[in-house]
Short mmCIF file of C-alpha atoms and ligand atoms in Angstrom, two decimals:
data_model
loop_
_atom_site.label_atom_id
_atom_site.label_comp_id
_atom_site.label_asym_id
_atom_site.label_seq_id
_atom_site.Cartn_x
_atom_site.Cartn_y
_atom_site.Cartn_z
CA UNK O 1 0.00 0.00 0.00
CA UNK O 2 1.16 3.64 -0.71
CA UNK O 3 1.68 6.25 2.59
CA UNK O 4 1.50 9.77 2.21
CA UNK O 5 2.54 10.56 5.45
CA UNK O 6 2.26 14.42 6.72
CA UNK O 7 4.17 16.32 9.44
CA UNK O 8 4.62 19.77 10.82
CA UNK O 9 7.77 18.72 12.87
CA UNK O 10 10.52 16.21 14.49
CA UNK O 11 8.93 13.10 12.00
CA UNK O 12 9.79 10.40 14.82
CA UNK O 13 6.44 9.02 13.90
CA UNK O 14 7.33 9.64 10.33
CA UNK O 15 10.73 7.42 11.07
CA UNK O 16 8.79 4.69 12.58
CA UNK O 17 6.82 4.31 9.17
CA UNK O 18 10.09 4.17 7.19
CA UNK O 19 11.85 1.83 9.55
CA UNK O 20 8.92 -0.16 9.55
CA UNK O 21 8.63 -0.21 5.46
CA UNK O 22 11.92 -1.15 4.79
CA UNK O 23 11.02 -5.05 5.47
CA UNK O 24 8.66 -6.08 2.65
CA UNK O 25 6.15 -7.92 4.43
CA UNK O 26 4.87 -4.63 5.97
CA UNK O 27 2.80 -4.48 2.85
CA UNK O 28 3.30 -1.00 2.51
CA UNK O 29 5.96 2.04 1.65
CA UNK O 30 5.84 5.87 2.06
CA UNK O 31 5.49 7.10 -1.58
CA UNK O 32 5.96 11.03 -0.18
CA UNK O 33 6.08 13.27 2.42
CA UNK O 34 4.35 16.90 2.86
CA UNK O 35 4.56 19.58 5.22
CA UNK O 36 3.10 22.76 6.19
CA UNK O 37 6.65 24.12 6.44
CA UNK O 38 10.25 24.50 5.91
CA UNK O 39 12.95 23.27 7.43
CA UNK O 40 11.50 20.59 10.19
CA UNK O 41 13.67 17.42 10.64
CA UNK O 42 10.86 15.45 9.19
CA UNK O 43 11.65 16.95 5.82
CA UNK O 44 15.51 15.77 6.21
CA UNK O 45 14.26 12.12 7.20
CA UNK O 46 12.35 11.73 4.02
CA UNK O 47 15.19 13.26 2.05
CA UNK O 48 17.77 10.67 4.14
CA UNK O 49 15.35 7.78 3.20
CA UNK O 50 15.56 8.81 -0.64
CA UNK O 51 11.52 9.83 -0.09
CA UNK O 52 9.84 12.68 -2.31
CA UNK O 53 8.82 15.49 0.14
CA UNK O 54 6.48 18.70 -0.91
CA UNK O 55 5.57 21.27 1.36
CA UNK O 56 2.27 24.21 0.80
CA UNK O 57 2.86 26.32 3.13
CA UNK O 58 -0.46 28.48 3.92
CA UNK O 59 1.23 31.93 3.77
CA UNK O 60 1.91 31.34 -0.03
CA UNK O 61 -2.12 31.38 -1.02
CA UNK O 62 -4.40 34.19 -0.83
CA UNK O 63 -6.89 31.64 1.28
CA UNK O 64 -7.37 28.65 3.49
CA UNK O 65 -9.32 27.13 0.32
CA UNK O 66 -6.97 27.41 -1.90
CA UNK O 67 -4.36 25.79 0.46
CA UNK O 68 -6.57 23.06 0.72
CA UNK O 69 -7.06 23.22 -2.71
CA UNK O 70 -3.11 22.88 -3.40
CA UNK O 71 -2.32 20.07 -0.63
CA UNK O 72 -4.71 18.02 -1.87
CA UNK O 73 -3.43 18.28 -5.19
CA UNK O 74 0.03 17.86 -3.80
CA UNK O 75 -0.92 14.21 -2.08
CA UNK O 76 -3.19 13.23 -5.21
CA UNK O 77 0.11 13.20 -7.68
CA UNK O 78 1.49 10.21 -5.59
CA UNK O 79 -1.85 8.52 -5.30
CA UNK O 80 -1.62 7.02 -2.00
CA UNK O 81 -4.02 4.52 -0.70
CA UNK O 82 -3.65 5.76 2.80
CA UNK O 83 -2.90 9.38 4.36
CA UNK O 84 -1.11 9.42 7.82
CA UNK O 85 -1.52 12.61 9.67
CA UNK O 86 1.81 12.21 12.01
CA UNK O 87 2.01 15.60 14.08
CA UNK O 88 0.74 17.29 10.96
CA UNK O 89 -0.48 20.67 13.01
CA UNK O 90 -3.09 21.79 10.18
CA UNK O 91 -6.81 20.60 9.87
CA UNK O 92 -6.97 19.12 6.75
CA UNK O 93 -9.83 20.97 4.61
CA UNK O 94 -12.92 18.84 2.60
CA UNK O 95 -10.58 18.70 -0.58
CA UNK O 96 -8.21 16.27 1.41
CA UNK O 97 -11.06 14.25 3.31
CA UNK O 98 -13.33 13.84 -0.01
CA UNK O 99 -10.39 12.16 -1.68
CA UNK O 100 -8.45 10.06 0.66
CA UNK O 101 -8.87 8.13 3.99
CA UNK O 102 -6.62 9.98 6.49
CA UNK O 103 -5.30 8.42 9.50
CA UNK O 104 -4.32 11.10 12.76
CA UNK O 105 -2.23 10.14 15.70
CA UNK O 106 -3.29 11.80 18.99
CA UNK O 107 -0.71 11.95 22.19
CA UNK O 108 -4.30 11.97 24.44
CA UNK O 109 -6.70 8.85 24.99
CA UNK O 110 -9.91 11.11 23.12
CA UNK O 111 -12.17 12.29 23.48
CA UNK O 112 -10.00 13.71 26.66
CA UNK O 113 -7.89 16.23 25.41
CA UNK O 114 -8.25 16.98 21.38
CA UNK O 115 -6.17 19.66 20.30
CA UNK O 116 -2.78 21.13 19.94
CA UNK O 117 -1.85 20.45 23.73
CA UNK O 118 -3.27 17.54 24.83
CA UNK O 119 -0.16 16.22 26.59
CA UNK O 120 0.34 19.32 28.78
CA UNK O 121 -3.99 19.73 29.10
CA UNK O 122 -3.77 15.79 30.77
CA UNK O 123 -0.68 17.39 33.02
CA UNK O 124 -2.95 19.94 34.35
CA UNK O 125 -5.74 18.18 34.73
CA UNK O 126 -3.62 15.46 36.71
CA UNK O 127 -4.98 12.46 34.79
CA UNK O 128 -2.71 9.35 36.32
CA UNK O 129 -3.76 7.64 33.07
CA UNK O 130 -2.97 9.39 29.42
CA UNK O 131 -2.56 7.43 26.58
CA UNK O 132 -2.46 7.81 22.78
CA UNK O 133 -5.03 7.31 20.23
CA UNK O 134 -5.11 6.21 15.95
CA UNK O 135 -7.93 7.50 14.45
CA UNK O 136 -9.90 8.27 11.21
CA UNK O 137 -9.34 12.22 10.70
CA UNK O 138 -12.50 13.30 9.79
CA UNK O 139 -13.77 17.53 9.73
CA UNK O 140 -13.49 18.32 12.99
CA UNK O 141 -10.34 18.91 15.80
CA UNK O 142 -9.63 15.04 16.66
CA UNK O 143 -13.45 14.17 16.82
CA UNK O 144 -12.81 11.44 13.68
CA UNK O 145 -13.76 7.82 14.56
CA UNK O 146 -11.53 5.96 16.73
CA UNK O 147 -9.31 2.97 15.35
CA UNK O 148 -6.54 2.34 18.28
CA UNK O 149 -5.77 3.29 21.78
CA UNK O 150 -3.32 2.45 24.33
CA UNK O 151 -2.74 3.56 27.86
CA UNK O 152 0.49 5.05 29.32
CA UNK O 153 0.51 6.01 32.89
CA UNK O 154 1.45 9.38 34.19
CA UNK O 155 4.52 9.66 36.61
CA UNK O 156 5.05 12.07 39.65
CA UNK O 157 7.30 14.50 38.30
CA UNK O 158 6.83 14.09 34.54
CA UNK O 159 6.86 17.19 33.01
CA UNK O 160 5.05 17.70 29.52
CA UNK O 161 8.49 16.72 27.82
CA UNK O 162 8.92 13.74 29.89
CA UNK O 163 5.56 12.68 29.37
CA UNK O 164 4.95 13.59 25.42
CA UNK O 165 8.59 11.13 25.29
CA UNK O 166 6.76 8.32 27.24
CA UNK O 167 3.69 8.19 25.16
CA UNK O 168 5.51 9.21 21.60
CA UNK O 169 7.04 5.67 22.52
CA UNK O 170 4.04 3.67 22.96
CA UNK O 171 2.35 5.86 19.96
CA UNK O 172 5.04 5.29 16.76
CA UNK O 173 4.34 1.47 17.44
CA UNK O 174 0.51 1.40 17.92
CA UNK O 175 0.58 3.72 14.61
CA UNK O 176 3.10 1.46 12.73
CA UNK O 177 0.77 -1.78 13.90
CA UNK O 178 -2.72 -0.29 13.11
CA UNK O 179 -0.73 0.66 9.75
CA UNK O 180 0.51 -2.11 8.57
CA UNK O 181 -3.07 -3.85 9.63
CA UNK O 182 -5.07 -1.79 7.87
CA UNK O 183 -2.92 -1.88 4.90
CA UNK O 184 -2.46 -6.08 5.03
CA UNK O 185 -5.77 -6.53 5.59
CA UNK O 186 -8.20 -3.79 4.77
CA UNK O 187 -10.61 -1.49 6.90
CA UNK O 188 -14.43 -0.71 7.24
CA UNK O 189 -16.17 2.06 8.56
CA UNK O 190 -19.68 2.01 9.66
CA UNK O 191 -20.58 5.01 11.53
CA UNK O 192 -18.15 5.92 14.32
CA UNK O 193 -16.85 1.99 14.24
CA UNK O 194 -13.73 1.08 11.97
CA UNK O 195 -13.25 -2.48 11.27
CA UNK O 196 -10.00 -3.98 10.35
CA UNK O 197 -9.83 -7.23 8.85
CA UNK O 198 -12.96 -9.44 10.32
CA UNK O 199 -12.26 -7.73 14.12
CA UNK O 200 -12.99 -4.18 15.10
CA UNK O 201 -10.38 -1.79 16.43
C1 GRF K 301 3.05 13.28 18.12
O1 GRF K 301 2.91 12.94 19.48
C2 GRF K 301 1.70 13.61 17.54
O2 GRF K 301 0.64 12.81 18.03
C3 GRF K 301 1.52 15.02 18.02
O3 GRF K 301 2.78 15.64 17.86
C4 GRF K 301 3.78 14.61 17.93
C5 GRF K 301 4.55 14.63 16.64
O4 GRF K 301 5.73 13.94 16.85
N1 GRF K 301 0.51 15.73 17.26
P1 GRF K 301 6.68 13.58 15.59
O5 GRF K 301 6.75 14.84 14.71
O6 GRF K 301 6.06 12.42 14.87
O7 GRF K 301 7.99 13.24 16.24
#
């Protein structure tokens, strides 16, 4: 199967996908890499791994549409089976979700802290149990329907650092597993269930 995988930043999930492609029986290969930006080390992974990168960067069009627009072009031209949202910090616009089946990672066991800080929002809160979560990106801020989750216990004296580290562990292998399944052996979605194979989630 074909990746597209998208980031905004260090790629570590990114890196787990290539390290996990390079043996064949994965049953599937990142075909490209976008980005929002310049310069983040996930661009130099793909480029290390021999991987086409492109990045649309919002401040070049005159609106969010045509941004959309322009990344979803941008994915079409390597016509992946599967998108993989990896720390990708845009909402991906209708264009995107019309065409292709995204997948999002989450540092957060959702619905408990969607958004851009749910690592340091379970901190606050003082959650013993965090966790991370695969799931369908669908319109919304990490509402999409939920694939994979596993939990990761919070430590006295983890910081958000400390803690983001702990769970980005646990995180690049449920993402490279629910992956590779989904890819091997196909997916369904009826309403807010996804089915992999002939088992759900
Ligand atoms: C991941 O924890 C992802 O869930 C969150 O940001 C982190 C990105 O890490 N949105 P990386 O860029 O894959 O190393």
């Amino acid at each position: 199967g074909r990746l597209v995988v998208l980031v905004s930043g260090s790629g570590t999930n990114l890196q787990a996908l290539l390290d996990a492609s390079a043996d064949p029986s994965y049953g599937a290969r990142v075909v490209a890499v976008g980005a929002d930006r310049e310069g983040i080390e996930g661009l130099a992974r793909a480029s290390r791994a021999g991987v086409p990168i492109f990045v649309r960067n919002l401040c070049d069009y005159p609106s969010r549409e045509d941004w959309d627009v322009a990344i979803a072009a941008a994915i079409a031209a390597h016509e992946p089976d599967l998108v993989i949202s990896a720390g990708f910090m845009k909402i991906l616009g209708a264009p995107t979700l019309e065409s292709f089946p995204v997948v999002n990672t989450h540092p957060a066991l959702l619905p408990s802290f969607p958004g851009a800080h749910g690592v340091r929002d379970a901190l606050a809160y003082g959650v013993t149990v965090t966790g991370c979560t695969v799931m369908l990106a669908d319109a919304g801020v990490d509402t999409g329907p939920i694939i994979a989750q596993e939990p990761v216990r919070v430590l006295p004296g983890d910081d958000e650092a400390g803690l983001h580290e702990r769970i980005k562990t646990v995180e690049r292998r449920l993402l490279v597993d629910t992956v590779g399944r989904m890819v091997r052996e196909g997916w369904t979605v009826s309403g807010r269930t996804v089915r992999i194979g002939n088992h759900i989630g």
